[in-house]
Short mmCIF file of C-alpha atoms in Angstrom, two decimals:
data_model
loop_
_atom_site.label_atom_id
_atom_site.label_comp_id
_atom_site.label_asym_id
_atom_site.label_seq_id
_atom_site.Cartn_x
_atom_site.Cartn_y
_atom_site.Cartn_z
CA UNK A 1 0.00 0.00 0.00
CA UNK A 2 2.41 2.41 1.09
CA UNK A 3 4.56 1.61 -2.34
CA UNK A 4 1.10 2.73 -4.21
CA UNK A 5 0.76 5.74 -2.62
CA UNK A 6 3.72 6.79 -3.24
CA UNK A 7 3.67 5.86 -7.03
CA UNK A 8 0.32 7.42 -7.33
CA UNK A 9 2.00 10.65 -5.82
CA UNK A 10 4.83 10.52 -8.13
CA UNK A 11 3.05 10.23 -11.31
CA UNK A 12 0.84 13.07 -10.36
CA UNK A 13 3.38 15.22 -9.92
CA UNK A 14 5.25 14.38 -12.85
CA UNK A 15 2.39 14.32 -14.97
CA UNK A 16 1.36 17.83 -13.95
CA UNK A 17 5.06 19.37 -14.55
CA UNK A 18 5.05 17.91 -17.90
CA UNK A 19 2.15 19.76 -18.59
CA UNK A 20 2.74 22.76 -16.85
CA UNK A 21 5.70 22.95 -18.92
CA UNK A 22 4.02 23.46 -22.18
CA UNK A 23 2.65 26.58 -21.00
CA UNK A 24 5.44 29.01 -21.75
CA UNK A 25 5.33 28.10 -25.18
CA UNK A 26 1.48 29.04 -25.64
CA UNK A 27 2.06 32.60 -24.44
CA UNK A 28 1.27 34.71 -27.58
CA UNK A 29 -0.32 38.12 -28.53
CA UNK A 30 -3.37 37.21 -26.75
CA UNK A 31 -1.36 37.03 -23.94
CA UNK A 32 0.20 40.31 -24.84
CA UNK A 33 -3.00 42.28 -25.82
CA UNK A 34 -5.27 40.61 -22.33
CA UNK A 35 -2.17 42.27 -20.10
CA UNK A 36 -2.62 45.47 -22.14
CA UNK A 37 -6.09 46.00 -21.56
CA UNK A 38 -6.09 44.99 -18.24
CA UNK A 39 -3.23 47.57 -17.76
CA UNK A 40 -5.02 50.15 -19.13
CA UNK A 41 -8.33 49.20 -17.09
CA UNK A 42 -9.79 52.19 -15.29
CA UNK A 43 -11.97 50.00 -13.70
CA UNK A 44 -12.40 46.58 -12.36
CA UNK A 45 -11.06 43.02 -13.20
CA UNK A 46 -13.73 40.61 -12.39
CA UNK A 47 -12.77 36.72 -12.27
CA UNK A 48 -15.28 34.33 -12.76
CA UNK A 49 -15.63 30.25 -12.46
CA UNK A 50 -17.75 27.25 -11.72
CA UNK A 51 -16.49 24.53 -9.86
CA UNK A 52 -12.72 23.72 -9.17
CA UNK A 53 -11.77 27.11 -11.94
CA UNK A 54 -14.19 28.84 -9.06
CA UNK A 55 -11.88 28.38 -6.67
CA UNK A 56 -8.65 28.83 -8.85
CA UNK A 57 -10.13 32.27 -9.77
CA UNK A 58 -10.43 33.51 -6.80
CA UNK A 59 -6.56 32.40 -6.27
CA UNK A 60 -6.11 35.08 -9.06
CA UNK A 61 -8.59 37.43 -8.51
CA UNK A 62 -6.86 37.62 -4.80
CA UNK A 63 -3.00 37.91 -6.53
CA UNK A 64 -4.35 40.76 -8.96
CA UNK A 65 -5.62 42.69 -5.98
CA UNK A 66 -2.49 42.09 -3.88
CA UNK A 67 0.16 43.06 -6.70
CA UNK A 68 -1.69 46.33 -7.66
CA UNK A 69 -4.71 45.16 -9.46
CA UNK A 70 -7.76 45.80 -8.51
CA UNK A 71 -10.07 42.95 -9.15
CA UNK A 72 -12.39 40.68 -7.17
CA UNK A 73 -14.48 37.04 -8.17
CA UNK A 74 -18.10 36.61 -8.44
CA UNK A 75 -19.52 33.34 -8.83
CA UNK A 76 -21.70 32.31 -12.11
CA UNK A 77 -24.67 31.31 -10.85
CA UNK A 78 -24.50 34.34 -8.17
CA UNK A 79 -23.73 36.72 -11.24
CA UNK A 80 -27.20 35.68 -12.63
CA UNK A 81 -28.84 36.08 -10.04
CA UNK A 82 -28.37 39.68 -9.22
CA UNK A 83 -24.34 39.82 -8.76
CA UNK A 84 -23.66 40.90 -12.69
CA UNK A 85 -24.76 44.65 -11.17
CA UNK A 86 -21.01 44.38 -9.84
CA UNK A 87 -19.53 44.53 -13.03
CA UNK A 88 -19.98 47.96 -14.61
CA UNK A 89 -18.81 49.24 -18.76
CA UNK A 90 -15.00 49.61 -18.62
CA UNK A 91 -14.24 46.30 -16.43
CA UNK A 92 -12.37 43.84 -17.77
CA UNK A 93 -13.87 39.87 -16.92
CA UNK A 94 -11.56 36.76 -16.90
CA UNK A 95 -14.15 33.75 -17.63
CA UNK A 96 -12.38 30.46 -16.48
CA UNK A 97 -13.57 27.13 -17.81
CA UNK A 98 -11.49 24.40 -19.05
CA UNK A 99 -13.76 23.24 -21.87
CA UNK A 100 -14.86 26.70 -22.87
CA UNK A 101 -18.88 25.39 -22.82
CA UNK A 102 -19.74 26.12 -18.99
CA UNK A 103 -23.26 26.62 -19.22
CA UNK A 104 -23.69 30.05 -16.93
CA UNK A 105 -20.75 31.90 -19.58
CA UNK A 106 -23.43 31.15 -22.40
CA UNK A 107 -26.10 33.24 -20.89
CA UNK A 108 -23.47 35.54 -19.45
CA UNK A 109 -21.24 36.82 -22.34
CA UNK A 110 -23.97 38.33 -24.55
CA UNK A 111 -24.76 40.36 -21.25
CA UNK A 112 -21.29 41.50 -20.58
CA UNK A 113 -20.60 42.47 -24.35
CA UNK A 114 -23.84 44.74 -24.21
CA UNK A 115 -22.19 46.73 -21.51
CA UNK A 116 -19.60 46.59 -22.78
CA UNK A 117 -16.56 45.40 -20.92
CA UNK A 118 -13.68 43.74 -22.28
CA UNK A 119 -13.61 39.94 -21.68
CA UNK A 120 -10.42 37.64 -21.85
CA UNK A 121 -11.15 33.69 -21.56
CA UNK A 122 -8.56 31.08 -19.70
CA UNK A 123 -9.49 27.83 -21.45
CA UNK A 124 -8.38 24.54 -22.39
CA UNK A 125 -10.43 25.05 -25.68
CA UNK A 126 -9.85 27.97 -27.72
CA UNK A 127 -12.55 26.71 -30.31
CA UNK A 128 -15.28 26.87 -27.79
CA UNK A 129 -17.96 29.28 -27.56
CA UNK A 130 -16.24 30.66 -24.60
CA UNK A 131 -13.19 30.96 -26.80
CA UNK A 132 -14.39 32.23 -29.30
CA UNK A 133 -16.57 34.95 -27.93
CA UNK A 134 -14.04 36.41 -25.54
CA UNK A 135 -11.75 39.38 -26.51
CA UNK A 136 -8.84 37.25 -26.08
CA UNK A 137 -8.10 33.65 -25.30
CA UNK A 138 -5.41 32.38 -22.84
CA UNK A 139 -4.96 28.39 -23.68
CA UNK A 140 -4.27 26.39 -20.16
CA UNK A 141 -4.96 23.21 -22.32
CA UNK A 142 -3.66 19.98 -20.57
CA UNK A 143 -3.41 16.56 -22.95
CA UNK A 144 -3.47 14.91 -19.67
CA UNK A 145 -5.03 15.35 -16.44
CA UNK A 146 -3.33 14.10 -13.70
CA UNK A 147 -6.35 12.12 -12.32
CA UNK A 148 -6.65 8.35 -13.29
CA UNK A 149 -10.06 8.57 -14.51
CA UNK A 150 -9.13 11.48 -16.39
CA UNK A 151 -11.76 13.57 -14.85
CA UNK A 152 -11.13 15.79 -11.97
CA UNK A 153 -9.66 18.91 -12.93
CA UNK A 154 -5.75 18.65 -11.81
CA UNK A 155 -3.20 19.31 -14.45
CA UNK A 156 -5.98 21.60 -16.00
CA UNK A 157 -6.47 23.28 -12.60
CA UNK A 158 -2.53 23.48 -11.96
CA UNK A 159 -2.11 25.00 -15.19
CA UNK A 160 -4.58 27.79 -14.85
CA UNK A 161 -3.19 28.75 -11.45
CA UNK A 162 0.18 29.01 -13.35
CA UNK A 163 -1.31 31.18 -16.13
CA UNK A 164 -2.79 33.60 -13.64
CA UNK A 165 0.36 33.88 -11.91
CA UNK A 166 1.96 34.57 -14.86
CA UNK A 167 -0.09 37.30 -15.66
CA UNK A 168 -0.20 39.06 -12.44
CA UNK A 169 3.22 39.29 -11.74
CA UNK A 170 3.94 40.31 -16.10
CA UNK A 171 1.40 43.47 -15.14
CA UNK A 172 3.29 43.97 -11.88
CA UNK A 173 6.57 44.42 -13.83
CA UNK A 174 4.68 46.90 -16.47
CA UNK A 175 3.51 48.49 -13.36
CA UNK A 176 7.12 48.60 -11.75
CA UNK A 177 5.26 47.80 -8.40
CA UNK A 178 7.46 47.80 -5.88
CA UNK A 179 7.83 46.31 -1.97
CA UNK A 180 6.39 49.53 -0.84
CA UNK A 181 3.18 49.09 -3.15
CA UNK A 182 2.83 45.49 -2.05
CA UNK A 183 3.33 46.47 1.88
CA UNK A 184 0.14 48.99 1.29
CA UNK A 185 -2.11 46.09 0.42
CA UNK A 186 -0.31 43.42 3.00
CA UNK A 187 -0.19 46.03 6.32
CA UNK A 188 -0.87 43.30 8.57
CA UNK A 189 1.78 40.94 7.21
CA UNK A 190 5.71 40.95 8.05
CA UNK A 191 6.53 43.13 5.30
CA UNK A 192 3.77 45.59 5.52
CA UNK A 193 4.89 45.84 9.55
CA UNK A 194 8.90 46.16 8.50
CA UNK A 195 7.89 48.98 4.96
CA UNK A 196 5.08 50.91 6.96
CA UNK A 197 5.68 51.01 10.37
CA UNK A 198 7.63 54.78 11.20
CA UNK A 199 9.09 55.34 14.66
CA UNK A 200 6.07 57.96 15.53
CA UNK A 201 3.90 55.18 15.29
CA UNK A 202 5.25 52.87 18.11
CA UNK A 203 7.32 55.43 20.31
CA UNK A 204 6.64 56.19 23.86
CA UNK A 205 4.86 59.24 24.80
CA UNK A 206 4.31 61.91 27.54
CA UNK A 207 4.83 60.57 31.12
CA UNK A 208 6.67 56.98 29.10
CA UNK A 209 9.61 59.20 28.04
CA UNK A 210 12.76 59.46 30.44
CA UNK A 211 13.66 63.03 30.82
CA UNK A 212 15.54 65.70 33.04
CA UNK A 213 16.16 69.18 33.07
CA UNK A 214 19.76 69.75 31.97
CA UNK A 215 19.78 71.39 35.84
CA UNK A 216 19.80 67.73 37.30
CA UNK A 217 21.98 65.76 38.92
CA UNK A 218 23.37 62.45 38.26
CA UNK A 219 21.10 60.95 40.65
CA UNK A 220 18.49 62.61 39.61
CA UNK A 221 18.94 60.67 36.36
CA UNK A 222 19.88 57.59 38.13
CA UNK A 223 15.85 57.13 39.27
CA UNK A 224 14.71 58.22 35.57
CA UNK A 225 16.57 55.23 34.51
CA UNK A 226 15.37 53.22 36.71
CA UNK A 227 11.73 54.31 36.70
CA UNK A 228 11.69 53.86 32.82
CA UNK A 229 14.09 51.31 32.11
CA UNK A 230 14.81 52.64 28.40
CA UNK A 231 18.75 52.70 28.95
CA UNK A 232 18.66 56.57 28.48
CA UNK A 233 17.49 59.73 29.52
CA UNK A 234 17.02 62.71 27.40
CA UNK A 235 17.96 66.17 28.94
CA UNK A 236 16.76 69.04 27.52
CA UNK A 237 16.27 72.55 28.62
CA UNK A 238 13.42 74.48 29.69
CA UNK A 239 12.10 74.82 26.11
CA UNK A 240 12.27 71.12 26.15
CA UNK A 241 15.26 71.13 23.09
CA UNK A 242 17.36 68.03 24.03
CA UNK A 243 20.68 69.44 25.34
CA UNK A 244 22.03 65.44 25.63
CA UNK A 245 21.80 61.79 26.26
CA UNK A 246 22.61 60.06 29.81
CA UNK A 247 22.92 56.36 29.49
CA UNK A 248 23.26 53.52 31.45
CA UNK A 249 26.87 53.44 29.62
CA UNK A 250 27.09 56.94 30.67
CA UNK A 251 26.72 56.40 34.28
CA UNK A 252 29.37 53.76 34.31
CA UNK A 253 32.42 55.50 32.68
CA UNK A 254 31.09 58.34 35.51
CA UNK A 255 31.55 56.13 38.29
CA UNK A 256 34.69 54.64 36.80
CA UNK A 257 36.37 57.85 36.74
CA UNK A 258 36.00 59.24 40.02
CA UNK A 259 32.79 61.18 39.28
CA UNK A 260 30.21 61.46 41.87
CA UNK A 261 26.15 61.20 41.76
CA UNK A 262 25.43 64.33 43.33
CA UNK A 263 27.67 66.24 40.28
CA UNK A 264 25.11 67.96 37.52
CA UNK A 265 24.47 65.47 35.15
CA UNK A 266 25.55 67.95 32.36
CA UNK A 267 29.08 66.93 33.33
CA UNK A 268 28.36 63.50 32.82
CA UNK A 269 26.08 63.32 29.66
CA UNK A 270 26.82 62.40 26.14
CA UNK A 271 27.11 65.28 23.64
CA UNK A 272 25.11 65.91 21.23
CA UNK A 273 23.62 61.86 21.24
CA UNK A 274 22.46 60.22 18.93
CA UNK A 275 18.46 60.63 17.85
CA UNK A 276 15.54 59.89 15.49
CA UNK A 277 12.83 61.51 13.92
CA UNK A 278 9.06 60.07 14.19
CA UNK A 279 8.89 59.89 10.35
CA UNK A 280 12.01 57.29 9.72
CA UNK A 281 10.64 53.88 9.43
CA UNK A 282 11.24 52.09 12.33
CA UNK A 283 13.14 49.26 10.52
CA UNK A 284 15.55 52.12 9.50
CA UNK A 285 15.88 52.49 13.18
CA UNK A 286 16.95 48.84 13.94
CA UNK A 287 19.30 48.77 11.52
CA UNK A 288 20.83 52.10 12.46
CA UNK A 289 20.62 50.58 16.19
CA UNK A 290 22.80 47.78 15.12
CA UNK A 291 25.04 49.78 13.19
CA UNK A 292 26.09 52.29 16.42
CA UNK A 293 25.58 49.32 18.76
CA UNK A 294 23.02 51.32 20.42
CA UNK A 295 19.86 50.03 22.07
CA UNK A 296 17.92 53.51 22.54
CA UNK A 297 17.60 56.88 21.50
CA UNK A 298 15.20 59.87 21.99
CA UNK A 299 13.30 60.99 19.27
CA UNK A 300 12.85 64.72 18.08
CA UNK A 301 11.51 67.06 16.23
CA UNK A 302 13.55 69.13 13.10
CA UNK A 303 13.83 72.10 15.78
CA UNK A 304 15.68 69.89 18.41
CA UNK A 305 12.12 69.64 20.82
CA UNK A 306 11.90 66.22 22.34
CA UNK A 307 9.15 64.53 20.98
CA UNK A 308 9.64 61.00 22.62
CA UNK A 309 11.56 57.98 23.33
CA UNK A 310 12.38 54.03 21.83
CA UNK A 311 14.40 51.44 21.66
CA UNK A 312 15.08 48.22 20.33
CA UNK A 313 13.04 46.38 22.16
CA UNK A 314 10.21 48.40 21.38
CA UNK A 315 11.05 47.63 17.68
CA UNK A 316 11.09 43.93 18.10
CA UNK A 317 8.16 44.43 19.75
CA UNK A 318 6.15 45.83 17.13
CA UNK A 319 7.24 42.83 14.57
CA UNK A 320 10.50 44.01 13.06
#
């Protein structure tokens, strides 16, 4: 048993890289002229599919919307029943069915072309009515489905996903969509965290920040850093401008030299110190963090004000 398992598992794969490898060679002007006029788009790409191409096209319709199309899918038998008010003239519609004669596409098309919106077709059959009726025709043909019985859609299925992959990511190279475009629709995800995410947004504020008048002493800033446990303090002057940085660093090449806690702490603070801005991305931050070998810094404004406080901990914490 375990011998025809893996056999069975073998020839499916196989069957359905041999077939997903005659793909590349079926890309052709259609191909060409479907990305050009869903490039051009101003409005909608609806994807639409019965049965297992139902559930590939939503795969796509979700990849178009993530890499800077917008599109969405709307099933058939839904779209006859009221859902065909989504799709408005100037949408482009991507009809999935393997055999080109799905039953729901007959009564649909003639609907859609009255609108009009442009219509491309991802078939196996390029002769069939769906074929033939749509704007353009993307073959996903497969001479062999990887199923036995030669029935459920697999190396049919496989190669549609592959076709709609390839066409999202040719219009997101036409597009030049970058990380920062794909971080917009993804803010939840790693990279949307790590291309989004700007010091303002996770520093600590008001009463969180530790800071003493550049009149203190060293013990003064002693309990700041131990009330806060940052690593610094930020000193600034009565106008709240940050005059310098005390850190925990600070305090022990103090101590190590002879100096004593009750001294002003402006004799034992670093000069200028380094800071950050609340609009640098917080990943910037990290990095620039690791490159000083710092673990904290105050944040300010352009005119010098102390605006707040973070460190790398902070950062980590937030997902970076």
């Amino acid at each position: 048993m375990q011998e025809l398992l893996l056999t069975a598992a073998r020839e499916t794969i196989e069957t359905e890289l041999r077939e997903a490898a005659n793909l590349a060679e079926r890309l052709n002007n259609d191909f060409i002229q479907a990305c050009l006029l869903i490039q051009a788009c101003r409005g909608k790409v609806i994807v639409s599919g019965i049965g297992k191409s139902g559930h590939i096209g939503r795969k796509i319709a979700a990849t178009l919307a993530s890499t800077g199309t917008p599109a969405f899918y709307v099933h058939p038998a839904e779209a006859l029943h009221g859902d065909l008010g989504m799709i408005t003239a100037g949408d482009v519609v991507i009809l999935i069915s393997s055999s080109g004669h799905a039953a729901e596409f007959r009564l649909i098309v003639p609907l859609l072309k009255a609108l009009p919106v442009g219509i491309i077709a991802f078939t196996g059959n390029p002769h069939s009515p769906l074929g033939e009726a749509a704007d353009y025709c993307i073959n996903i043909h497969a001479n062999k489905e990887a199923c036995p019985l030669g029935l459920a859609p697999t190396s049919s299925a496989v190669n549609t996903l592959i076709m709609g992959d390839a066409m999202a990511v040719a219009l997101m190279r036409a597009r030049n969509f970058s990380e920062h475009d794909f971080a917009r629709s993804h803010p939840a995800g790693s990279l949307g965290t790590r291309l989004l995410c700007r010091v303002g947004d996770i520093m600590r504020n008001a009463e969180k920040i530790p800071c003493v008048s550049d009149r203190a002493t060293v013990t003064d800033a002693l309990f700041e850093l131990t009330r806060t446990g940052l690593g610094l303090v930020a000193i600034t002057n009565a106008d709240n401008k940050l005059k310098g940085v005390f850190t925990d660093g600070d305090l022990r090449r103090w101590l190590m030299k002879g100096g004593v806690i009750t001294a002003a702490v402006q004799d034992a603070m670093t000069v200028p110190g380094f800071t950050l801005s609340a609009g640098q991305l917080a990943a910037e931050a990290q990095a620039l963090f690791q490159q000083y070998k710092i673990s904290a810094a105050p944040v300010v404004t352009e005119d010098g004000t102390l605006s707040g406080a973070i460190n790398a901990h902070d950062i980590r914490e937030a997902g970076i």
